[in-house]
Amino acid sequence: MEFLNSSLGLILMAVSLIFFVLLAVHCAEVIAHKTGEPFGTLILAGAVTVIEVALIVSMMLSKAANSEFIARDAVFSTIMIVVNGIVGISIIAASLKKNVLSFQSDGVKGAFGVLIGLSISIFIFPSLTQGGGELSFSAKQLSFMGFTSLVLYVSFLLFQTVSHKAFFIDPEVIEEHHDIPSNKKVLINALILPIALVLVVVLAKKLSPFIETEIANAGLPTSVVGVIIALLVLLPEGITAIKAAYNNNLQKSLNLGLGSALASIGLTIPVLSVVVILLDLPLSLGLDPLNRVILLMTLILGGLTLSTGRVTRLQGIIHLIIFLEFLFLTIEP
């Protein structure tokens, strides 16, 4: 027990947590490749949701100061990392090989439209309602918003994987076709996946008080915890998205990034709404005035960037600068 509480023990647990997050996502991707759409996307999104909810709830159960804001900070950070960080870096990476980049705007606009609806409903509405107090929904409001978020996400999933699949494929890009994994490989990954997810939950619960303590000792705002959770959850998809953009497949990069952001709200919020109501945990989702402005600026500029199907390096730089501003203002609010 003393070893686990030592600096070396904590470092090993942190490295193990990152390893098992990557392992869980990899196993889910193998299974998803075998099952095909739309079940493949659901399996992958489900695994990521389990990881994100486990990290958030473990922090909330620690009863640390401002723990009611952990979920808000984590999900909001996911939106900022995707729309400004991953999209910005992906555009810049793709622009290293081409000056003008193209993608299917119909699918991307559909995804971003759902993201706008979800973001404003979850992060702006709590500041305007009178049900649960300042920045919070009442239990009935939270249940309803969780349900509508799930409906929106499932509607988009069917749009992307069933009725309008062509909107998310760039006809100018020749996709690499990987061999379908064997039944034996799928079975092995199906057995490893739940073990990896359980270990993520256990390690997150063990590490959460130490992370919060170290952030407090460093004099950083508690919102930094949310950024750390979002970065960890988005690590696998973010790396894949940026690599795809660098390899001249910006369409795939945008699909992965926006899909991760939509799952973070559309699945995580409904699951969290059930958990916090059952466990009677405090939850505040409304943003403070500064982050409301950052969110609205991100949604406006994101809409302009993704609406035409053509972008240049300038748009990537704009989004990356906004992402850096978000990180700086999180540390120095």
PDB file of N, CA, C and O in Angstrom, residues 178-218:
ATOM      1  N   HIS A 178      -8.482  -2.756 -44.904  1.00  0.00           N
ATOM      2  CA  HIS A 178      -7.786  -3.712 -44.049  1.00  0.00           C
ATOM      3  C   HIS A 178      -8.571  -5.020 -43.998  1.00  0.00           C
ATOM      4  O   HIS A 178      -9.793  -5.043 -44.103  1.00  0.00           O
ATOM      5  N   ASP A 179      -7.845  -6.106 -43.813  1.00  0.00           N
ATOM      6  CA  ASP A 179      -8.494  -7.413 -43.738  1.00  0.00           C
ATOM      7  C   ASP A 179      -9.426  -7.478 -42.531  1.00  0.00           C
ATOM      8  O   ASP A 179      -9.116  -6.954 -41.447  1.00  0.00           O
ATOM      9  N   ILE A 180     -10.580  -8.118 -42.727  1.00  0.00           N
ATOM     10  CA  ILE A 180     -11.508  -8.318 -41.622  1.00  0.00           C
ATOM     11  C   ILE A 180     -10.847  -9.238 -40.606  1.00  0.00           C
ATOM     12  O   ILE A 180     -10.331 -10.307 -40.963  1.00  0.00           O
ATOM     13  N   PRO A 181     -10.831  -8.861 -39.324  1.00  0.00           N
ATOM     14  CA  PRO A 181     -10.174  -9.717 -38.322  1.00  0.00           C
ATOM     15  C   PRO A 181     -10.873 -11.069 -38.197  1.00  0.00           C
ATOM     16  O   PRO A 181     -12.087 -11.179 -38.380  1.00  0.00           O
ATOM     17  N   SER A 182     -10.103 -12.074 -37.885  1.00  0.00           N
ATOM     18  CA  SER A 182     -10.651 -13.427 -37.745  1.00  0.00           C
ATOM     19  C   SER A 182     -11.524 -13.518 -36.502  1.00  0.00           C
ATOM     20  O   SER A 182     -11.445 -12.682 -35.594  1.00  0.00           O
ATOM     21  N   ASN A 183     -12.338 -14.569 -36.447  1.00  0.00           N
ATOM     22  CA  ASN A 183     -13.204 -14.776 -35.281  1.00  0.00           C
ATOM     23  C   ASN A 183     -12.385 -14.962 -34.009  1.00  0.00           C
ATOM     24  O   ASN A 183     -12.776 -14.510 -32.928  1.00  0.00           O
ATOM     25  N   LYS A 184     -11.230 -15.629 -34.148  1.00  0.00           N
ATOM     26  CA  LYS A 184     -10.369 -15.853 -32.985  1.00  0.00           C
ATOM     27  C   LYS A 184      -9.837 -14.526 -32.444  1.00  0.00           C
ATOM     28  O   LYS A 184      -9.848 -14.280 -31.224  1.00  0.00           O
ATOM     29  N   LYS A 185      -9.398 -13.649 -33.355  1.00  0.00           N
ATOM     30  CA  LYS A 185      -8.881 -12.349 -32.931  1.00  0.00           C
ATOM     31  C   LYS A 185      -9.974 -11.515 -32.283  1.00  0.00           C
ATOM     32  O   LYS A 185      -9.743 -10.833 -31.270  1.00  0.00           O
ATOM     33  N   VAL A 186     -11.166 -11.551 -32.842  1.00  0.00           N
ATOM     34  CA  VAL A 186     -12.292 -10.798 -32.275  1.00  0.00           C
ATOM     35  C   VAL A 186     -12.638 -11.329 -30.889  1.00  0.00           C
ATOM     36  O   VAL A 186     -12.894 -10.559 -29.953  1.00  0.00           O
ATOM     37  N   LEU A 187     -12.639 -12.659 -30.736  1.00  0.00           N
ATOM     38  CA  LEU A 187     -12.946 -13.258 -29.435  1.00  0.00           C
ATOM     39  C   LEU A 187     -11.931 -12.842 -28.380  1.00  0.00           C
ATOM     40  O   LEU A 187     -12.297 -12.508 -27.246  1.00  0.00           O
ATOM     41  N   ILE A 188     -10.648 -12.866 -28.750  1.00  0.00           N
ATOM     42  CA  ILE A 188      -9.595 -12.467 -27.807  1.00  0.00           C
ATOM     43  C   ILE A 188      -9.797 -11.014 -27.377  1.00  0.00           C
ATOM     44  O   ILE A 188      -9.722 -10.675 -26.184  1.00  0.00           O
ATOM     45  N   ASN A 189     -10.067 -10.136 -28.349  1.00  0.00           N
ATOM     46  CA  ASN A 189     -10.273  -8.720 -28.024  1.00  0.00           C
ATOM     47  C   ASN A 189     -11.552  -8.509 -27.223  1.00  0.00           C
ATOM     48  O   ASN A 189     -11.609  -7.619 -26.366  1.00  0.00           O
ATOM     49  N   ALA A 190     -12.578  -9.331 -27.482  1.00  0.00           N
ATOM     50  CA  ALA A 190     -13.828  -9.225 -26.726  1.00  0.00           C
ATOM     51  C   ALA A 190     -13.629  -9.631 -25.274  1.00  0.00           C
ATOM     52  O   ALA A 190     -14.299  -9.111 -24.366  1.00  0.00           O
ATOM     53  N   LEU A 191     -12.694 -10.555 -25.042  1.00  0.00           N
ATOM     54  CA  LEU A 191     -12.388 -10.960 -23.664  1.00  0.00           C
ATOM     55  C   LEU A 191     -11.512  -9.927 -22.957  1.00  0.00           C
ATOM     56  O   LEU A 191     -11.663  -9.689 -21.749  1.00  0.00           O
ATOM     57  N   ILE A 192     -10.599  -9.311 -23.703  1.00  0.00           N
ATOM     58  CA  ILE A 192      -9.697  -8.320 -23.108  1.00  0.00           C
ATOM     59  C   ILE A 192     -10.419  -7.008 -22.812  1.00  0.00           C
ATOM     60  O   ILE A 192     -10.141  -6.348 -21.798  1.00  0.00           O
ATOM     61  N   LEU A 193     -11.377  -6.621 -23.676  1.00  0.00           N
ATOM     62  CA  LEU A 193     -12.042  -5.323 -23.551  1.00  0.00           C
ATOM     63  C   LEU A 193     -12.654  -5.089 -22.174  1.00  0.00           C
ATOM     64  O   LEU A 193     -12.363  -4.062 -21.541  1.00  0.00           O
ATOM     65  N   PRO A 194     -13.513  -5.982 -21.651  1.00  0.00           N
ATOM     66  CA  PRO A 194     -14.094  -5.703 -20.328  1.00  0.00           C
ATOM     67  C   PRO A 194     -13.051  -5.655 -19.216  1.00  0.00           C
ATOM     68  O   PRO A 194     -13.186  -4.877 -18.261  1.00  0.00           O
ATOM     69  N   ILE A 195     -11.992  -6.469 -19.340  1.00  0.00           N
ATOM     70  CA  ILE A 195     -10.922  -6.443 -18.331  1.00  0.00           C
ATOM     71  C   ILE A 195     -10.233  -5.077 -18.346  1.00  0.00           C
ATOM     72  O   ILE A 195      -9.978  -4.478 -17.293  1.00  0.00           O
ATOM     73  N   ALA A 196      -9.935  -4.583 -19.556  1.00  0.00           N
ATOM     74  CA  ALA A 196      -9.281  -3.281 -19.683  1.00  0.00           C
ATOM     75  C   ALA A 196     -10.172  -2.176 -19.123  1.00  0.00           C
ATOM     76  O   ALA A 196      -9.695  -1.263 -18.429  1.00  0.00           O
ATOM     77  N   LEU A 197     -11.472  -2.235 -19.400  1.00  0.00           N
ATOM     78  CA  LEU A 197     -12.397  -1.214 -18.906  1.00  0.00           C
ATOM     79  C   LEU A 197     -12.492  -1.241 -17.386  1.00  0.00           C
ATOM     80  O   LEU A 197     -12.525  -0.186 -16.735  1.00  0.00           O
ATOM     81  N   VAL A 198     -12.528  -2.442 -16.803  1.00  0.00           N
ATOM     82  CA  VAL A 198     -12.573  -2.553 -15.336  1.00  0.00           C
ATOM     83  C   VAL A 198     -11.305  -1.973 -14.718  1.00  0.00           C
ATOM     84  O   VAL A 198     -11.349  -1.249 -13.711  1.00  0.00           O
ATOM     85  N   LEU A 199     -10.163  -2.256 -15.319  1.00  0.00           N
ATOM     86  CA  LEU A 199      -8.894  -1.729 -14.799  1.00  0.00           C
ATOM     87  C   LEU A 199      -8.839  -0.205 -14.934  1.00  0.00           C
ATOM     88  O   LEU A 199      -8.271   0.480 -14.072  1.00  0.00           O
ATOM     89  N   VAL A 200      -9.423   0.338 -16.007  1.00  0.00           N
ATOM     90  CA  VAL A 200      -9.502   1.793 -16.151  1.00  0.00           C
ATOM     91  C   VAL A 200     -10.312   2.387 -14.999  1.00  0.00           C
ATOM     92  O   VAL A 200      -9.917   3.393 -14.389  1.00  0.00           O
ATOM     93  N   VAL A 201     -11.446   1.753 -14.687  1.00  0.00           N
ATOM     94  CA  VAL A 201     -12.299   2.233 -13.590  1.00  0.00           C
ATOM     95  C   VAL A 201     -11.545   2.178 -12.257  1.00  0.00           C
ATOM     96  O   VAL A 201     -11.564   3.140 -11.478  1.00  0.00           O
ATOM     97  N   VAL A 202     -10.875   1.043 -11.985  1.00  0.00           N
ATOM     98  CA  VAL A 202     -10.152   0.870 -10.719  1.00  0.00           C
ATOM     99  C   VAL A 202      -9.010   1.876 -10.591  1.00  0.00           C
ATOM    100  O   VAL A 202      -8.840   2.522  -9.547  1.00  0.00           O
ATOM    101  N   LEU A 203      -8.217   2.011 -11.659  1.00  0.00           N
ATOM    102  CA  LEU A 203      -7.085   2.946 -11.614  1.00  0.00           C
ATOM    103  C   LEU A 203      -7.552   4.390 -11.507  1.00  0.00           C
ATOM    104  O   LEU A 203      -6.939   5.200 -10.797  1.00  0.00           O
ATOM    105  N   ALA A 204      -8.646   4.717 -12.201  1.00  0.00           N
ATOM    106  CA  ALA A 204      -9.178   6.084 -12.118  1.00  0.00           C
ATOM    107  C   ALA A 204      -9.621   6.402 -10.699  1.00  0.00           C
ATOM    108  O   ALA A 204      -9.373   7.500 -10.182  1.00  0.00           O
ATOM    109  N   LYS A 205     -10.285   5.446 -10.062  1.00  0.00           N
ATOM    110  CA  LYS A 205     -10.744   5.653  -8.683  1.00  0.00           C
ATOM    111  C   LYS A 205      -9.559   5.835  -7.735  1.00  0.00           C
ATOM    112  O   LYS A 205      -9.603   6.667  -6.815  1.00  0.00           O
ATOM    113  N   LYS A 206      -8.496   5.062  -7.959  1.00  0.00           N
ATOM    114  CA  LYS A 206      -7.323   5.153  -7.096  1.00  0.00           C
ATOM    115  C   LYS A 206      -6.552   6.453  -7.309  1.00  0.00           C
ATOM    116  O   LYS A 206      -6.056   7.062  -6.351  1.00  0.00           O
ATOM    117  N   LEU A 207      -6.471   6.890  -8.559  1.00  0.00           N
ATOM    118  CA  LEU A 207      -5.658   8.061  -8.879  1.00  0.00           C
ATOM    119  C   LEU A 207      -6.370   9.384  -8.636  1.00  0.00           C
ATOM    120  O   LEU A 207      -5.709  10.408  -8.428  1.00  0.00           O
ATOM    121  N   SER A 208      -7.698   9.384  -8.687  1.00  0.00           N
ATOM    122  CA  SER A 208      -8.445  10.646  -8.668  1.00  0.00           C
ATOM    123  C   SER A 208      -8.109  11.559  -7.490  1.00  0.00           C
ATOM    124  O   SER A 208      -7.881  12.765  -7.689  1.00  0.00           O
ATOM    125  N   PRO A 209      -8.042  11.062  -6.231  1.00  0.00           N
ATOM    126  CA  PRO A 209      -7.719  11.993  -5.132  1.00  0.00           C
ATOM    127  C   PRO A 209      -6.323  12.584  -5.230  1.00  0.00           C
ATOM    128  O   PRO A 209      -6.107  13.746  -4.863  1.00  0.00           O
ATOM    129  N   PHE A 210      -5.377  11.802  -5.759  1.00  0.00           N
ATOM    130  CA  PHE A 210      -3.999  12.300  -5.884  1.00  0.00           C
ATOM    131  C   PHE A 210      -3.904  13.363  -6.980  1.00  0.00           C
ATOM    132  O   PHE A 210      -3.183  14.357  -6.824  1.00  0.00           O
ATOM    133  N   ILE A 211      -4.623  13.162  -8.076  1.00  0.00           N
ATOM    134  CA  ILE A 211      -4.627  14.156  -9.151  1.00  0.00           C
ATOM    135  C   ILE A 211      -5.200  15.473  -8.646  1.00  0.00           C
ATOM    136  O   ILE A 211      -4.624  16.549  -8.867  1.00  0.00           O
ATOM    137  N   GLU A 212      -6.329  15.389  -7.938  1.00  0.00           N
ATOM    138  CA  GLU A 212      -6.953  16.602  -7.422  1.00  0.00           C
ATOM    139  C   GLU A 212      -6.056  17.303  -6.402  1.00  0.00           C
ATOM    140  O   GLU A 212      -5.968  18.532  -6.370  1.00  0.00           O
ATOM    141  N   THR A 213      -5.386  16.510  -5.562  1.00  0.00           N
ATOM    142  CA  THR A 213      -4.492  17.093  -4.553  1.00  0.00           C
ATOM    143  C   THR A 213      -3.318  17.806  -5.207  1.00  0.00           C
ATOM    144  O   THR A 213      -2.953  18.930  -4.823  1.00  0.00           O
ATOM    145  N   GLU A 214      -2.706  17.166  -6.212  1.00  0.00           N
ATOM    146  CA  GLU A 214      -1.549  17.765  -6.884  1.00  0.00           C
ATOM    147  C   GLU A 214      -1.938  19.041  -7.624  1.00  0.00           C
ATOM    148  O   GLU A 214      -1.183  20.015  -7.639  1.00  0.00           O
ATOM    149  N   ILE A 215      -3.110  19.045  -8.245  1.00  0.00           N
ATOM    150  CA  ILE A 215      -3.569  20.249  -8.945  1.00  0.00           C
ATOM    151  C   ILE A 215      -3.822  21.369  -7.954  1.00  0.00           C
ATOM    152  O   ILE A 215      -3.471  22.534  -8.198  1.00  0.00           O
ATOM    153  N   ALA A 216      -4.422  21.037  -6.815  1.00  0.00           N
ATOM    154  CA  ALA A 216      -4.658  22.049  -5.782  1.00  0.00           C
ATOM    155  C   ALA A 216      -3.341  22.582  -5.227  1.00  0.00           C
ATOM    156  O   ALA A 216      -3.182  23.792  -5.018  1.00  0.00           O
ATOM    157  N   ASN A 217      -2.377  21.680  -4.985  1.00  0.00           N
ATOM    158  CA  ASN A 217      -1.072  22.103  -4.458  1.00  0.00           C
ATOM    159  C   ASN A 217      -0.326  22.997  -5.442  1.00  0.00           C
ATOM    160  O   ASN A 217       0.460  23.856  -5.046  1.00  0.00           O
ATOM    161  N   ALA A 218      -0.565  22.781  -6.744  1.00  0.00           N
ATOM    162  CA  ALA A 218       0.083  23.604  -7.766  1.00  0.00           C
ATOM    163  C   ALA A 218      -0.614  24.945  -7.944  1.00  0.00           C
ATOM    164  O   ALA A 218      -0.138  25.780  -8.722  1.00  0.00           O
TER     165      ALA A 218
END
